[in-house]
Amino acid sequence: MMRRELVAASAEPLVLSLLEQGESYGYAIIQEIKNRSRGELEWTDGMLYPVLHRMERRGWIKSRWGQSETGRKRKYYSLKEDGRKAHRKQREQWLKVHCVLAGLWKEKHV
Amino acid sequence: MFELEQAIAAWRQRLESARIKAPDVLDELESHLRDDIDALLRTGLKEQQAFQTAVAQIGELRTLKNEFGAEQKAKRHILLAAIGAYALITIVPVLFKLGSFADVTWSQQRWALAAVLVTVIGFFAGRFFGRILPHVSKRALLITTAAAVLLQLVWLLVLFHHILQTVEWDTSQVVLAVLWGMSPISLFSIPLGMEEAAAGRTPKSHV
């Protein structure tokens, strides 16, 4: 089980990366993240929505009310230009952290 | 007998009474809950189990409240600090001076105290309303804020052009003018309270 701080910190880049692939909605985003992390990233579902709303206020994403396959009301989110920029920036930062850690761990194994 | 629709309605009601009031947010959370229930039903769970699992999965009331509260915490704290600082730098020195003036009469001191009380009570009253007000739209919030600014300006105009014209200016009266002049600042607590209602939380919920 991952630490709460790390889960919270990774929420934004995860959501941005998923929305980069196209429009989506809260429930689907969470399912996708759970599947991809094989349940390692344990989110309280309710935690996602404040993240989405915050990103919307920042102008990174936009939302619209649509319908689900069964005709229910559903809120869809998609990336805006500023969101793409933020995504690129966060990607760079996470890759940097990843590279440094990978380098350090490699040295240890030699 | 378990009634799914009733259970969902009751759950929504609980969120509302926990001051997550924005209909948009409630709709979105309900939509999520229903998606989760549908998925759980497909795995063969009974309605009641599916509902309980989905509710646990989306988060306890307290968690939801904290998640939604934390979001707006920072912004509100800056605003409150700004208003508080403004009040402090005006009220405190004036009150301090008031005590040391020889020509201040008891009645003037009482009026000064009344001005401060009106300001403070007005301020907290507006914030208190945030707890009982229903959800408001951004537009209503904007209109109320604009009205508060307008009223403040009107009050300053009336105070300086009509009320203060009729008095002789000595130190204590200047003090009174300043104190009463700034009392409408308390009006801003109404939009502040409304915003709190809109954000779906109380000032104390995250402390």
PDB file of C-alpha atoms in Angstrom, chain B residues 70-155:
ATOM      1  CA  ALA B  70      -9.201  21.362   1.722  1.00  0.00           C
ATOM      2  CA  GLU B  71      -9.694  22.499  -1.825  1.00  0.00           C
ATOM      3  CA  GLN B  72     -10.799  26.006  -0.978  1.00  0.00           C
ATOM      4  CA  LYS B  73      -9.089  26.374   2.352  1.00  0.00           C
ATOM      5  CA  ALA B  74      -6.020  28.271   1.157  1.00  0.00           C
ATOM      6  CA  LYS B  75      -7.892  30.890  -0.849  1.00  0.00           C
ATOM      7  CA  ARG B  76     -10.307  31.645   1.968  1.00  0.00           C
ATOM      8  CA  HIS B  77      -7.545  31.945   4.525  1.00  0.00           C
ATOM      9  CA  ILE B  78      -5.788  34.585   2.462  1.00  0.00           C
ATOM     10  CA  LEU B  79      -9.010  36.573   2.142  1.00  0.00           C
ATOM     11  CA  LEU B  80      -9.780  36.301   5.857  1.00  0.00           C
ATOM     12  CA  ALA B  81      -6.233  37.269   6.787  1.00  0.00           C
ATOM     13  CA  ALA B  82      -6.475  40.337   4.549  1.00  0.00           C
ATOM     14  CA  ILE B  83      -9.764  41.478   6.113  1.00  0.00           C
ATOM     15  CA  GLY B  84      -8.458  40.723   9.597  1.00  0.00           C
ATOM     16  CA  ALA B  85      -5.265  42.674   8.979  1.00  0.00           C
ATOM     17  CA  TYR B  86      -7.252  45.611   7.621  1.00  0.00           C
ATOM     18  CA  ALA B  87      -9.485  45.607  10.685  1.00  0.00           C
ATOM     19  CA  LEU B  88      -6.540  45.318  13.040  1.00  0.00           C
ATOM     20  CA  ILE B  89      -4.516  48.169  11.590  1.00  0.00           C
ATOM     21  CA  THR B  90      -7.525  50.455  11.707  1.00  0.00           C
ATOM     22  CA  ILE B  91      -9.408  49.475  14.843  1.00  0.00           C
ATOM     23  CA  VAL B  92      -6.636  48.757  17.308  1.00  0.00           C
ATOM     24  CA  PRO B  93      -4.668  52.024  17.080  1.00  0.00           C
ATOM     25  CA  VAL B  94      -7.879  54.022  17.090  1.00  0.00           C
ATOM     26  CA  LEU B  95      -9.184  52.256  20.165  1.00  0.00           C
ATOM     27  CA  PHE B  96      -5.827  52.621  21.839  1.00  0.00           C
ATOM     28  CA  LYS B  97      -5.813  56.371  21.191  1.00  0.00           C
ATOM     29  CA  LEU B  98      -9.376  56.700  22.350  1.00  0.00           C
ATOM     30  CA  GLY B  99      -8.399  55.629  25.833  1.00  0.00           C
ATOM     31  CA  SER B 100      -5.714  58.271  26.089  1.00  0.00           C
ATOM     32  CA  PHE B 101      -7.665  61.328  24.880  1.00  0.00           C
ATOM     33  CA  ALA B 102      -8.606  63.647  27.692  1.00  0.00           C
ATOM     34  CA  ASP B 103     -11.529  65.194  25.866  1.00  0.00           C
ATOM     35  CA  VAL B 104     -13.367  61.965  25.183  1.00  0.00           C
ATOM     36  CA  THR B 105     -16.601  61.797  27.099  1.00  0.00           C
ATOM     37  CA  TRP B 106     -18.122  58.596  28.427  1.00  0.00           C
ATOM     38  CA  SER B 107     -20.920  58.818  25.926  1.00  0.00           C
ATOM     39  CA  GLN B 108     -18.456  59.093  23.048  1.00  0.00           C
ATOM     40  CA  GLN B 109     -16.587  56.086  24.310  1.00  0.00           C
ATOM     41  CA  ARG B 110     -19.831  54.163  24.344  1.00  0.00           C
ATOM     42  CA  TRP B 111     -20.564  55.211  20.764  1.00  0.00           C
ATOM     43  CA  ALA B 112     -17.090  54.128  19.736  1.00  0.00           C
ATOM     44  CA  LEU B 113     -17.588  50.774  21.362  1.00  0.00           C
ATOM     45  CA  ALA B 114     -20.947  50.461  19.610  1.00  0.00           C
ATOM     46  CA  ALA B 115     -19.262  51.087  16.246  1.00  0.00           C
ATOM     47  CA  VAL B 116     -16.747  48.323  16.900  1.00  0.00           C
ATOM     48  CA  LEU B 117     -19.463  45.960  18.119  1.00  0.00           C
ATOM     49  CA  VAL B 118     -21.626  46.604  15.050  1.00  0.00           C
ATOM     50  CA  THR B 119     -18.642  45.815  12.847  1.00  0.00           C
ATOM     51  CA  VAL B 120     -17.628  42.667  14.675  1.00  0.00           C
ATOM     52  CA  ILE B 121     -21.154  41.294  15.153  1.00  0.00           C
ATOM     53  CA  GLY B 122     -22.052  42.123  11.554  1.00  0.00           C
ATOM     54  CA  PHE B 123     -18.975  40.307  10.368  1.00  0.00           C
ATOM     55  CA  PHE B 124     -19.648  37.125  12.283  1.00  0.00           C
ATOM     56  CA  ALA B 125     -23.367  37.233  11.538  1.00  0.00           C
ATOM     57  CA  GLY B 126     -22.669  37.113   7.806  1.00  0.00           C
ATOM     58  CA  ARG B 127     -20.332  34.176   8.196  1.00  0.00           C
ATOM     59  CA  PHE B 128     -22.839  32.426  10.411  1.00  0.00           C
ATOM     60  CA  PHE B 129     -25.429  32.692   7.640  1.00  0.00           C
ATOM     61  CA  GLY B 130     -23.107  30.576   5.525  1.00  0.00           C
ATOM     62  CA  ARG B 131     -24.078  27.613   7.642  1.00  0.00           C
ATOM     63  CA  ILE B 132     -27.780  27.902   7.037  1.00  0.00           C
ATOM     64  CA  LEU B 133     -27.898  29.387   3.550  1.00  0.00           C
ATOM     65  CA  PRO B 134     -28.739  27.093   0.647  1.00  0.00           C
ATOM     66  CA  HIS B 135     -26.366  26.731  -2.252  1.00  0.00           C
ATOM     67  CA  VAL B 136     -25.975  29.878  -4.350  1.00  0.00           C
ATOM     68  CA  SER B 137     -24.810  30.404  -7.882  1.00  0.00           C
ATOM     69  CA  LYS B 138     -21.629  32.287  -8.740  1.00  0.00           C
ATOM     70  CA  ARG B 139     -23.799  35.001 -10.211  1.00  0.00           C
ATOM     71  CA  ALA B 140     -25.696  35.518  -6.950  1.00  0.00           C
ATOM     72  CA  LEU B 141     -22.379  35.646  -5.134  1.00  0.00           C
ATOM     73  CA  LEU B 142     -21.087  38.292  -7.518  1.00  0.00           C
ATOM     74  CA  ILE B 143     -24.255  40.372  -7.187  1.00  0.00           C
ATOM     75  CA  THR B 144     -24.108  40.207  -3.385  1.00  0.00           C
ATOM     76  CA  THR B 145     -20.452  41.218  -3.353  1.00  0.00           C
ATOM     77  CA  ALA B 146     -21.177  44.097  -5.709  1.00  0.00           C
ATOM     78  CA  ALA B 147     -24.106  45.148  -3.503  1.00  0.00           C
ATOM     79  CA  ALA B 148     -21.854  45.049  -0.430  1.00  0.00           C
ATOM     80  CA  VAL B 149     -19.294  47.282  -2.154  1.00  0.00           C
ATOM     81  CA  LEU B 150     -22.023  49.655  -3.288  1.00  0.00           C
ATOM     82  CA  LEU B 151     -23.580  49.852   0.162  1.00  0.00           C
ATOM     83  CA  GLN B 152     -20.183  50.545   1.643  1.00  0.00           C
ATOM     84  CA  LEU B 153     -19.683  53.450  -0.768  1.00  0.00           C
ATOM     85  CA  VAL B 154     -23.171  54.816  -0.140  1.00  0.00           C
ATOM     86  CA  TRP B 155     -22.598  54.630   3.585  1.00  0.00           C
TER      87      TRP B 155
END
